[in-house]
Amino acid sequence: MAKLGRYSAQVKKVKSITAAKEVETAECGTIFVLTNGGYNITLPKLSEVPTGWWCEFGLGATTGSSNINILVDNDDSNSMIGVITTTSASANLNNAQGGQAYVILCATASFNFADNTGANDGRFSLVDVTKVTDTNWRVNATCFTAGFITGSAN
């Protein structure tokens, strides 16, 4: 018997974000397209979402002169673990692996789309966030320009 509904057709939920936002538990599986800059996006508390809860953030335009920050809830301090992959090497990244440079981040409180007004600097920038344990978010970030996505601890 065929399944009915949006998921059988693989239609994904896509929403635009242009200002500060707290992501809701019900927004699991949403792809957020970010525009403008100068705001924070806060993930739900780890204790309020099931293991496997996920969302993605993609840059729809340059950030202008201000960062867009993806933050954990205050109760989940430094709970992000993950990797940033870029297509170009940089002094602050590890040696290229398969044509890509990377940096591994552990115990991180935020991932940030850096302020930049260059027309192409943010292209292909994507942050994928998944709850993998009761105490950690797994983050996979990809960007075209080295240093465009960064991570920081509290």
PDB file of C-alpha atoms in Angstrom:
ATOM      1  CA  MET A   1       0.000   0.000   0.000  1.00  0.00           C
ATOM      2  CA  ALA A   2       1.390   3.408  -0.973  1.00  0.00           C
ATOM      3  CA  LYS A   3       1.960   6.059   1.642  1.00  0.00           C
ATOM      4  CA  LEU A   4       0.021   9.266   1.321  1.00  0.00           C
ATOM      5  CA  GLY A   5       1.213  12.754   2.111  1.00  0.00           C
ATOM      6  CA  ARG A   6       4.120  15.076   1.645  1.00  0.00           C
ATOM      7  CA  TYR A   7       6.854  12.709   2.848  1.00  0.00           C
ATOM      8  CA  SER A   8       6.096  10.016   0.311  1.00  0.00           C
ATOM      9  CA  ALA A   9       6.508  12.660  -2.378  1.00  0.00           C
ATOM     10  CA  GLN A  10       9.722  13.870  -0.717  1.00  0.00           C
ATOM     11  CA  VAL A  11       8.514  17.451  -0.558  1.00  0.00           C
ATOM     12  CA  LYS A  12      10.627  19.195   2.065  1.00  0.00           C
ATOM     13  CA  LYS A  13       9.624  21.971   4.431  1.00  0.00           C
ATOM     14  CA  VAL A  14      11.446  25.175   3.524  1.00  0.00           C
ATOM     15  CA  LYS A  15      11.133  28.442   5.464  1.00  0.00           C
ATOM     16  CA  SER A  16      12.830  31.803   5.132  1.00  0.00           C
ATOM     17  CA  ILE A  17      14.463  33.528   8.112  1.00  0.00           C
ATOM     18  CA  THR A  18      15.270  37.245   7.971  1.00  0.00           C
ATOM     19  CA  ALA A  19      15.483  38.117  11.706  1.00  0.00           C
ATOM     20  CA  ALA A  20      16.106  36.536  15.128  1.00  0.00           C
ATOM     21  CA  LYS A  21      14.306  33.221  15.660  1.00  0.00           C
ATOM     22  CA  GLU A  22      13.902  30.437  18.179  1.00  0.00           C
ATOM     23  CA  VAL A  23      13.505  27.176  16.267  1.00  0.00           C
ATOM     24  CA  GLU A  24      10.480  25.196  17.472  1.00  0.00           C
ATOM     25  CA  THR A  25      10.393  21.482  18.214  1.00  0.00           C
ATOM     26  CA  ALA A  26       7.668  21.107  15.561  1.00  0.00           C
ATOM     27  CA  GLU A  27      10.069  22.428  12.899  1.00  0.00           C
ATOM     28  CA  CYS A  28      11.983  19.149  12.740  1.00  0.00           C
ATOM     29  CA  GLY A  29      13.059  18.431   9.165  1.00  0.00           C
ATOM     30  CA  THR A  30      12.863  22.055   8.054  1.00  0.00           C
ATOM     31  CA  ILE A  31      15.363  23.677   5.729  1.00  0.00           C
ATOM     32  CA  PHE A  32      15.774  27.312   6.734  1.00  0.00           C
ATOM     33  CA  VAL A  33      16.954  29.788   4.085  1.00  0.00           C
ATOM     34  CA  LEU A  34      18.783  32.682   5.751  1.00  0.00           C
ATOM     35  CA  THR A  35      18.876  36.211   4.372  1.00  0.00           C
ATOM     36  CA  ASN A  36      20.037  39.584   5.689  1.00  0.00           C
ATOM     37  CA  GLY A  37      22.350  39.442   8.706  1.00  0.00           C
ATOM     38  CA  GLY A  38      22.844  40.575  12.260  1.00  0.00           C
ATOM     39  CA  TYR A  39      20.665  38.101  14.131  1.00  0.00           C
ATOM     40  CA  ASN A  40      20.704  34.927  16.227  1.00  0.00           C
ATOM     41  CA  ILE A  41      18.882  31.655  15.669  1.00  0.00           C
ATOM     42  CA  THR A  42      18.467  29.508  18.784  1.00  0.00           C
ATOM     43  CA  LEU A  43      17.978  25.740  18.579  1.00  0.00           C
ATOM     44  CA  PRO A  44      15.406  24.035  20.828  1.00  0.00           C
ATOM     45  CA  LYS A  45      16.563  22.592  24.148  1.00  0.00           C
ATOM     46  CA  LEU A  46      18.088  19.139  23.714  1.00  0.00           C
ATOM     47  CA  SER A  47      15.749  17.853  26.439  1.00  0.00           C
ATOM     48  CA  GLU A  48      12.696  18.911  24.399  1.00  0.00           C
ATOM     49  CA  VAL A  49      13.449  17.149  21.109  1.00  0.00           C
ATOM     50  CA  PRO A  50      13.832  13.428  20.320  1.00  0.00           C
ATOM     51  CA  THR A  51      17.105  11.877  19.191  1.00  0.00           C
ATOM     52  CA  GLY A  52      17.229  12.194  15.405  1.00  0.00           C
ATOM     53  CA  TRP A  53      15.576  15.650  15.368  1.00  0.00           C
ATOM     54  CA  TRP A  54      17.209  17.715  12.617  1.00  0.00           C
ATOM     55  CA  CYS A  55      17.124  20.887  10.567  1.00  0.00           C
ATOM     56  CA  GLU A  56      19.313  22.627   7.998  1.00  0.00           C
ATOM     57  CA  PHE A  57      20.355  26.223   7.510  1.00  0.00           C
ATOM     58  CA  GLY A  58      21.396  27.476   4.093  1.00  0.00           C
ATOM     59  CA  LEU A  59      22.470  30.950   3.117  1.00  0.00           C
ATOM     60  CA  GLY A  60      20.129  32.511   0.572  1.00  0.00           C
ATOM     61  CA  ALA A  61      22.102  35.752   0.209  1.00  0.00           C
ATOM     62  CA  THR A  62      25.201  37.379   1.639  1.00  0.00           C
ATOM     63  CA  THR A  63      24.992  38.375   5.294  1.00  0.00           C
ATOM     64  CA  GLY A  64      25.869  42.004   4.680  1.00  0.00           C
ATOM     65  CA  SER A  65      28.024  43.450   7.418  1.00  0.00           C
ATOM     66  CA  SER A  66      26.764  41.313  10.330  1.00  0.00           C
ATOM     67  CA  ASN A  67      26.965  37.645  11.363  1.00  0.00           C
ATOM     68  CA  ILE A  68      24.115  35.158  11.511  1.00  0.00           C
ATOM     69  CA  ASN A  69      24.663  32.974  14.575  1.00  0.00           C
ATOM     70  CA  ILE A  70      23.157  29.526  15.183  1.00  0.00           C
ATOM     71  CA  LEU A  71      23.133  29.072  18.950  1.00  0.00           C
ATOM     72  CA  VAL A  72      22.280  26.326  21.420  1.00  0.00           C
ATOM     73  CA  ASP A  73      19.857  27.019  24.262  1.00  0.00           C
ATOM     74  CA  ASN A  74      21.552  28.409  27.394  1.00  0.00           C
ATOM     75  CA  ASP A  75      20.877  25.094  29.199  1.00  0.00           C
ATOM     76  CA  ASP A  76      22.800  23.199  26.486  1.00  0.00           C
ATOM     77  CA  SER A  77      26.054  25.168  26.687  1.00  0.00           C
ATOM     78  CA  ASN A  78      28.833  23.965  24.366  1.00  0.00           C
ATOM     79  CA  SER A  79      26.851  20.939  23.160  1.00  0.00           C
ATOM     80  CA  MET A  80      27.655  21.192  19.429  1.00  0.00           C
ATOM     81  CA  ILE A  81      30.234  18.858  17.927  1.00  0.00           C
ATOM     82  CA  GLY A  82      31.028  18.772  14.257  1.00  0.00           C
ATOM     83  CA  VAL A  83      33.106  19.683  11.262  1.00  0.00           C
ATOM     84  CA  ILE A  84      33.340  22.603   8.841  1.00  0.00           C
ATOM     85  CA  THR A  85      34.376  21.669   5.292  1.00  0.00           C
ATOM     86  CA  THR A  86      35.436  24.204   2.679  1.00  0.00           C
ATOM     87  CA  THR A  87      36.584  23.964  -0.919  1.00  0.00           C
ATOM     88  CA  SER A  88      39.580  26.234  -0.425  1.00  0.00           C
ATOM     89  CA  ALA A  89      42.547  25.870   1.917  1.00  0.00           C
ATOM     90  CA  SER A  90      43.257  28.384   4.660  1.00  0.00           C
ATOM     91  CA  ALA A  91      45.956  28.762   7.298  1.00  0.00           C
ATOM     92  CA  ASN A  92      43.461  28.182  10.108  1.00  0.00           C
ATOM     93  CA  LEU A  93      42.192  24.885   8.686  1.00  0.00           C
ATOM     94  CA  ASN A  94      43.746  21.427   8.657  1.00  0.00           C
ATOM     95  CA  ASN A  95      45.501  20.071   5.568  1.00  0.00           C
ATOM     96  CA  ALA A  96      43.356  19.408   2.561  1.00  0.00           C
ATOM     97  CA  GLN A  97      41.723  15.971   2.451  1.00  0.00           C
ATOM     98  CA  GLY A  98      40.362  14.918  -0.921  1.00  0.00           C
ATOM     99  CA  GLY A  99      40.596  18.482  -2.216  1.00  0.00           C
ATOM    100  CA  GLN A 100      38.873  19.966   0.815  1.00  0.00           C
ATOM    101  CA  ALA A 101      40.157  21.683   3.934  1.00  0.00           C
ATOM    102  CA  TYR A 102      38.393  21.091   7.223  1.00  0.00           C
ATOM    103  CA  VAL A 103      38.301  22.038  10.881  1.00  0.00           C
ATOM    104  CA  ILE A 104      36.868  19.829  13.629  1.00  0.00           C
ATOM    105  CA  LEU A 105      34.991  21.568  16.426  1.00  0.00           C
ATOM    106  CA  CYS A 106      34.137  20.033  19.776  1.00  0.00           C
ATOM    107  CA  ALA A 107      32.271  21.539  22.727  1.00  0.00           C
ATOM    108  CA  THR A 108      30.983  24.449  20.690  1.00  0.00           C
ATOM    109  CA  ALA A 109      28.102  26.766  21.585  1.00  0.00           C
ATOM    110  CA  SER A 110      27.483  28.293  18.162  1.00  0.00           C
ATOM    111  CA  PHE A 111      28.152  28.116  14.454  1.00  0.00           C
ATOM    112  CA  ASN A 112      28.307  31.461  12.675  1.00  0.00           C
ATOM    113  CA  PHE A 113      27.869  32.626   9.102  1.00  0.00           C
ATOM    114  CA  ALA A 114      30.535  35.366   9.008  1.00  0.00           C
ATOM    115  CA  ASP A 115      29.788  38.938   8.033  1.00  0.00           C
ATOM    116  CA  ASN A 116      30.721  39.411   4.419  1.00  0.00           C
ATOM    117  CA  THR A 117      29.389  41.521   1.600  1.00  0.00           C
ATOM    118  CA  GLY A 118      31.070  39.654  -1.263  1.00  0.00           C
ATOM    119  CA  ALA A 119      28.559  38.459  -3.828  1.00  0.00           C
ATOM    120  CA  ASN A 120      29.848  34.881  -3.898  1.00  0.00           C
ATOM    121  CA  ASP A 121      31.420  34.393  -0.480  1.00  0.00           C
ATOM    122  CA  GLY A 122      28.360  32.753   1.013  1.00  0.00           C
ATOM    123  CA  ARG A 123      27.359  30.570  -1.896  1.00  0.00           C
ATOM    124  CA  PHE A 124      26.820  26.919  -1.107  1.00  0.00           C
ATOM    125  CA  SER A 125      27.036  27.618   2.644  1.00  0.00           C
ATOM    126  CA  LEU A 126      25.063  25.051   4.600  1.00  0.00           C
ATOM    127  CA  VAL A 127      24.812  23.981   8.244  1.00  0.00           C
ATOM    128  CA  ASP A 128      23.097  20.650   9.048  1.00  0.00           C
ATOM    129  CA  VAL A 129      22.169  20.125  12.731  1.00  0.00           C
ATOM    130  CA  THR A 130      21.036  16.766  14.212  1.00  0.00           C
ATOM    131  CA  LYS A 131      20.451  15.671  17.807  1.00  0.00           C
ATOM    132  CA  VAL A 132      22.561  12.523  18.203  1.00  0.00           C
ATOM    133  CA  THR A 133      22.574  12.043  21.982  1.00  0.00           C
ATOM    134  CA  ASP A 134      20.828  13.548  24.996  1.00  0.00           C
ATOM    135  CA  THR A 135      23.743  15.942  25.391  1.00  0.00           C
ATOM    136  CA  ASN A 136      24.986  16.692  21.868  1.00  0.00           C
ATOM    137  CA  TRP A 137      24.068  18.252  18.559  1.00  0.00           C
ATOM    138  CA  ARG A 138      26.058  16.940  15.577  1.00  0.00           C
ATOM    139  CA  VAL A 139      26.819  19.701  13.092  1.00  0.00           C
ATOM    140  CA  ASN A 140      28.081  19.340   9.534  1.00  0.00           C
ATOM    141  CA  ALA A 141      28.894  22.657   7.900  1.00  0.00           C
ATOM    142  CA  THR A 142      30.012  23.308   4.337  1.00  0.00           C
ATOM    143  CA  CYS A 143      31.094  26.577   2.747  1.00  0.00           C
ATOM    144  CA  PHE A 144      32.738  27.705  -0.467  1.00  0.00           C
ATOM    145  CA  THR A 145      35.032  30.287   1.133  1.00  0.00           C
ATOM    146  CA  ALA A 146      37.357  29.348   3.986  1.00  0.00           C
ATOM    147  CA  GLY A 147      36.411  31.086   7.218  1.00  0.00           C
ATOM    148  CA  PHE A 148      32.888  31.949   6.131  1.00  0.00           C
ATOM    149  CA  ILE A 149      31.431  29.538   8.685  1.00  0.00           C
ATOM    150  CA  THR A 150      33.069  29.510  12.108  1.00  0.00           C
ATOM    151  CA  GLY A 151      32.352  27.978  15.505  1.00  0.00           C
ATOM    152  CA  SER A 152      32.789  29.322  19.007  1.00  0.00           C
ATOM    153  CA  ALA A 153      32.364  28.207  22.612  1.00  0.00           C
ATOM    154  CA  ASN A 154      30.559  30.042  25.413  1.00  0.00           C
TER     155      ASN A 154
END
